[in-house]
PDB file of C-alpha atoms in Angstrom:
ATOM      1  CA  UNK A  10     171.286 156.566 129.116  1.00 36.00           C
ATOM      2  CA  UNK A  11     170.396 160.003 130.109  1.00 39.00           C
ATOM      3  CA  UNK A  12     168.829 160.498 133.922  1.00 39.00           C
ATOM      4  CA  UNK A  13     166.016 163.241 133.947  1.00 40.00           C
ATOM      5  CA  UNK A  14     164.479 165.018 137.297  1.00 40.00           C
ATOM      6  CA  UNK A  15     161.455 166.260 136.534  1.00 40.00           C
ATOM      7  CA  UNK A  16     159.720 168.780 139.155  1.00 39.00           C
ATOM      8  CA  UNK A  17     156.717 169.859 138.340  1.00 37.00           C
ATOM      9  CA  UNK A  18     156.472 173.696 139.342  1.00 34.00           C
ATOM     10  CA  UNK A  19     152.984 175.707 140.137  1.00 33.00           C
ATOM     11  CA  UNK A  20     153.878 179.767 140.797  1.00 32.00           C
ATOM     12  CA  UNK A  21     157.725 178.539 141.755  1.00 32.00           C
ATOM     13  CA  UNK A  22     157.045 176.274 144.183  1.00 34.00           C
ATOM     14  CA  UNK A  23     156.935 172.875 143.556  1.00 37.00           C
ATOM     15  CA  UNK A  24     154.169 170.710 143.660  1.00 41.00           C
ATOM     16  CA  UNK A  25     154.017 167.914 145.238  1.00 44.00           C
ATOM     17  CA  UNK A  26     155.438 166.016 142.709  1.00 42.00           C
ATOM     18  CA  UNK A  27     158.825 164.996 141.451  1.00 41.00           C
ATOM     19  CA  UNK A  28     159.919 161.605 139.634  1.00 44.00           C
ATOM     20  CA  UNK A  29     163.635 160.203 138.292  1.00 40.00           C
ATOM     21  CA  UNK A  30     163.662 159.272 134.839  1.00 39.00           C
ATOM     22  CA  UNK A  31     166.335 156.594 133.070  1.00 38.00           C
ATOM     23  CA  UNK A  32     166.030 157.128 129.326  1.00 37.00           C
ATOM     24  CA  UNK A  33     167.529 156.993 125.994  1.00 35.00           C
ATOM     25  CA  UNK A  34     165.824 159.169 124.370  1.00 38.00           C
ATOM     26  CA  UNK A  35     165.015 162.938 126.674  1.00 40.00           C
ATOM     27  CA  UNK A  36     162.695 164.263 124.213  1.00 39.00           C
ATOM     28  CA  UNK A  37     160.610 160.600 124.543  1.00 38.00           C
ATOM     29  CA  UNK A  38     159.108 162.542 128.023  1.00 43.00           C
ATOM     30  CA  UNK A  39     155.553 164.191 126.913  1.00 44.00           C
ATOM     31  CA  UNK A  40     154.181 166.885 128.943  1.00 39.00           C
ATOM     32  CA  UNK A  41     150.994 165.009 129.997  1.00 42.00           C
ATOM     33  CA  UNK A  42     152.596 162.537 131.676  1.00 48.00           C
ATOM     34  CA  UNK A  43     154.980 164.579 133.272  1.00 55.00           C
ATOM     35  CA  UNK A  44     152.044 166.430 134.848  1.00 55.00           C
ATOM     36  CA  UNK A  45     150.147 163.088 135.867  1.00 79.00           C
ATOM     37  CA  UNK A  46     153.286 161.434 138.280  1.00 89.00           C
ATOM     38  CA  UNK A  47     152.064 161.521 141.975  1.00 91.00           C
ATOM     39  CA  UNK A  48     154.029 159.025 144.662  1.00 94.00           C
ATOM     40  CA  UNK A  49     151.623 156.713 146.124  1.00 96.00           C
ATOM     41  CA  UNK A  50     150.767 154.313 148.780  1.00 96.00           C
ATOM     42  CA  UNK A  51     149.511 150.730 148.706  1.00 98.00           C
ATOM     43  CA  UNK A  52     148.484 149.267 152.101  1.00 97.00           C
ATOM     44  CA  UNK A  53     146.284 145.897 151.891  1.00 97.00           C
ATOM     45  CA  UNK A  54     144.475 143.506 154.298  1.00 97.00           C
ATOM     46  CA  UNK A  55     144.263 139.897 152.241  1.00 96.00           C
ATOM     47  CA  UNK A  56     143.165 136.805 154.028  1.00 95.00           C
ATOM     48  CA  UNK A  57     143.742 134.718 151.639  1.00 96.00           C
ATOM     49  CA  UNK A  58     148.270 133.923 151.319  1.00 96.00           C
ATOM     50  CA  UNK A  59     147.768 133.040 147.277  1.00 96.00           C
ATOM     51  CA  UNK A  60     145.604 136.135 146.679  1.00 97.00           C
ATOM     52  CA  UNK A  61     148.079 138.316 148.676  1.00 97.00           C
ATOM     53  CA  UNK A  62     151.160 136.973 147.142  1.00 97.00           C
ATOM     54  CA  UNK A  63     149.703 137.436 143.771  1.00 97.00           C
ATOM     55  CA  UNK A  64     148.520 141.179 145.155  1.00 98.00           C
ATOM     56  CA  UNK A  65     152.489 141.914 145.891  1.00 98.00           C
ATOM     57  CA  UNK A  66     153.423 140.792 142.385  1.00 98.00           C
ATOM     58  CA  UNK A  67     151.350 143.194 140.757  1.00 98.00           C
ATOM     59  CA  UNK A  68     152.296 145.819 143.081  1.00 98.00           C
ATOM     60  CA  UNK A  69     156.189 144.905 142.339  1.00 98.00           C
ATOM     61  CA  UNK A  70     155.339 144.704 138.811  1.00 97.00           C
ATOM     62  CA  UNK A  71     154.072 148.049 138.578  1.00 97.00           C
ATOM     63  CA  UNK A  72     157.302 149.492 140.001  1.00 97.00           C
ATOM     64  CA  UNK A  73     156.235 150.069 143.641  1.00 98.00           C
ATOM     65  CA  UNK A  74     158.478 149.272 146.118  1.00 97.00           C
ATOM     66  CA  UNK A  75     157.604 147.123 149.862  1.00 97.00           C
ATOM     67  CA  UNK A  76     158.053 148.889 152.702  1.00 94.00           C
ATOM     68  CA  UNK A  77     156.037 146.516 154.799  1.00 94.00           C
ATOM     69  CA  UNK A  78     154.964 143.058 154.510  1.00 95.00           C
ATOM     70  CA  UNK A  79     151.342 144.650 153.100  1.00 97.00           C
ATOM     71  CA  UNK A  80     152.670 147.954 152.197  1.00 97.00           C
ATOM     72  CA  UNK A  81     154.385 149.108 148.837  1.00 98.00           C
ATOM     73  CA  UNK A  82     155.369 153.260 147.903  1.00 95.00           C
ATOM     74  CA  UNK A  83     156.415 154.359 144.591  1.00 95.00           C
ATOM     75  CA  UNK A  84     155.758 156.739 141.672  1.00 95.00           C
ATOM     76  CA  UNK A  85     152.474 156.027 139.365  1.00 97.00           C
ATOM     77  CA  UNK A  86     151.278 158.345 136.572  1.00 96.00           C
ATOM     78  CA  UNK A  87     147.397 159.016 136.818  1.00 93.00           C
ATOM     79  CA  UNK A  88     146.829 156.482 133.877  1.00 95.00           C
ATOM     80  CA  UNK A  89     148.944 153.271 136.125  1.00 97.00           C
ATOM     81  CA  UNK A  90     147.528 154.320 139.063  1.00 96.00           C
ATOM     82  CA  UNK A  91     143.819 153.808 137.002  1.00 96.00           C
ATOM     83  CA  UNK A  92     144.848 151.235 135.194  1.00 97.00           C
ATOM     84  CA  UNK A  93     145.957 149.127 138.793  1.00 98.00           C
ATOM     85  CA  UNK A  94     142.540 149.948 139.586  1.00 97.00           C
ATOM     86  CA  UNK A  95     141.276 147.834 137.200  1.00 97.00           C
ATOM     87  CA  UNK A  96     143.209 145.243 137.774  1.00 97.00           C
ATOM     88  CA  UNK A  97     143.080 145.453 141.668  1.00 97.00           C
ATOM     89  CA  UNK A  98     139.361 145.616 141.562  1.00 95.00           C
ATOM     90  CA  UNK A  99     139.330 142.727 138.891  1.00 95.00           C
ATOM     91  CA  UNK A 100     140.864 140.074 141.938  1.00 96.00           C
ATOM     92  CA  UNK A 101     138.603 138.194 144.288  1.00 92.00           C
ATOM     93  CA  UNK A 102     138.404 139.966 147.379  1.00 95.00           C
ATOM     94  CA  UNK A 103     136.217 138.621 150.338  1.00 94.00           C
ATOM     95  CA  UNK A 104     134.682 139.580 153.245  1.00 94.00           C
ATOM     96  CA  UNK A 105     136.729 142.414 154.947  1.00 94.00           C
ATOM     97  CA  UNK A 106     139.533 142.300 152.567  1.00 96.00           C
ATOM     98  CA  UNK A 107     140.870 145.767 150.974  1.00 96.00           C
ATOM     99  CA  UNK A 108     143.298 147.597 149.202  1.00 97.00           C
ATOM    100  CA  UNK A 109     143.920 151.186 149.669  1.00 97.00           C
ATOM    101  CA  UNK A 110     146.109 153.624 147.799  1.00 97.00           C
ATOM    102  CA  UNK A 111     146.986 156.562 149.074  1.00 95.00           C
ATOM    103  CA  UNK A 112     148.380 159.997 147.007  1.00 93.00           C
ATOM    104  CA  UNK A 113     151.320 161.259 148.982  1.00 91.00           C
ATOM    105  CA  UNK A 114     153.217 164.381 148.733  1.00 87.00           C
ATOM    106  CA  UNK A 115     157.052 164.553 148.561  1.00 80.00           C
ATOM    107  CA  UNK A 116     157.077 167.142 150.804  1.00 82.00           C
ATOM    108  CA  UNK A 117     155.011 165.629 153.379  1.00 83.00           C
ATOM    109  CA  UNK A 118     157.165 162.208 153.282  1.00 82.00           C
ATOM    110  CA  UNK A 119     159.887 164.847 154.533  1.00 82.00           C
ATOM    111  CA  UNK A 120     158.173 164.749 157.346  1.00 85.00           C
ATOM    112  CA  UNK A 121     158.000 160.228 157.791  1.00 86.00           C
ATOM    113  CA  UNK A 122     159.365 158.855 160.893  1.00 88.00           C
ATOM    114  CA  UNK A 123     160.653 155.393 161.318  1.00 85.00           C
ATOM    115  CA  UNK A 124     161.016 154.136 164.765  1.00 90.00           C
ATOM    116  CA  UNK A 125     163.559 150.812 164.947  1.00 87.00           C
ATOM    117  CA  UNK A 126     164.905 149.182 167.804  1.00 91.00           C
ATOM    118  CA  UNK A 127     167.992 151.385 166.533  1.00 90.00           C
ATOM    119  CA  UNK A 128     166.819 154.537 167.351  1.00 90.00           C
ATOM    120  CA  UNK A 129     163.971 157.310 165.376  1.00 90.00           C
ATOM    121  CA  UNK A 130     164.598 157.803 161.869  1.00 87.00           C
ATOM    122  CA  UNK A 131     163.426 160.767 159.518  1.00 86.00           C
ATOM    123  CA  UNK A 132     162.995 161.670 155.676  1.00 80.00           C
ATOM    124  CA  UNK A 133     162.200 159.285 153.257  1.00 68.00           C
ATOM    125  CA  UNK A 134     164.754 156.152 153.091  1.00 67.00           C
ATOM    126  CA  UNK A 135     162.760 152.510 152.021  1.00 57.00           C
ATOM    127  CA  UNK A 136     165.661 150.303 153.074  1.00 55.00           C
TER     128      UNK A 136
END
């Protein structure tokens, strides 16, 4: 198993955008996709507990990671993140129920906060 970092770099700086690989096979990679990973976002407001469960699930299935009871972060190329879309948009919301997914920059999430009864906490660390 070989581990890859891939940063994608615009004019050397990079951009935005960095993702771990675990793979056999290095050469498997293709360009495209390696220009397509952004980290995203996913914060939703269900009603319904069975719709929201099933919500997390797909979330969890697509690799993303909770961070909140209605919030999951994690690395998507542009084709997942359409593709969850679909099958986001395909579930039965009602009334003022959403789903929102947000693009976020790696070097912005150097700038997260997490305030605990434990004291103020900085950088990006999901646990």
């Amino acid at each position: 198993m070989v581990c890859i970092k891939i940063i994608i770099m615009l004019t050397n700086k990079a951009l935005c955008c960095s993702r771990t690989f675990l793979t056999s096979n290095a050469n498997a990679l293709s360009i495209k996709n390696q220009k397509s990973i952004m980290k995203v976002l996913v914060v939703y407001d269900i009603t319904n507990d069975a719709l929201r469960n099933k919500i997390a699930d797909i979330l969890k299935d697509f690799g993303l990671i909770r961070i909140q009871k209605s919030a999951f972060i994690g690395y998507l190329t542009s084709e997942e993140r359409k593709d969850l879309e679909k099958i986001l948009s395909k579930k039965n919301l009602q009334g003022n129920d959403r789903i929102d997914i947000f693009p976020i920059c790696d070097r912005d999430l150097k700038f997260h906060s997490r305030i605990r009864h434990d004291g103020i906490f900085y950088g990006e660390n999901w646990d």
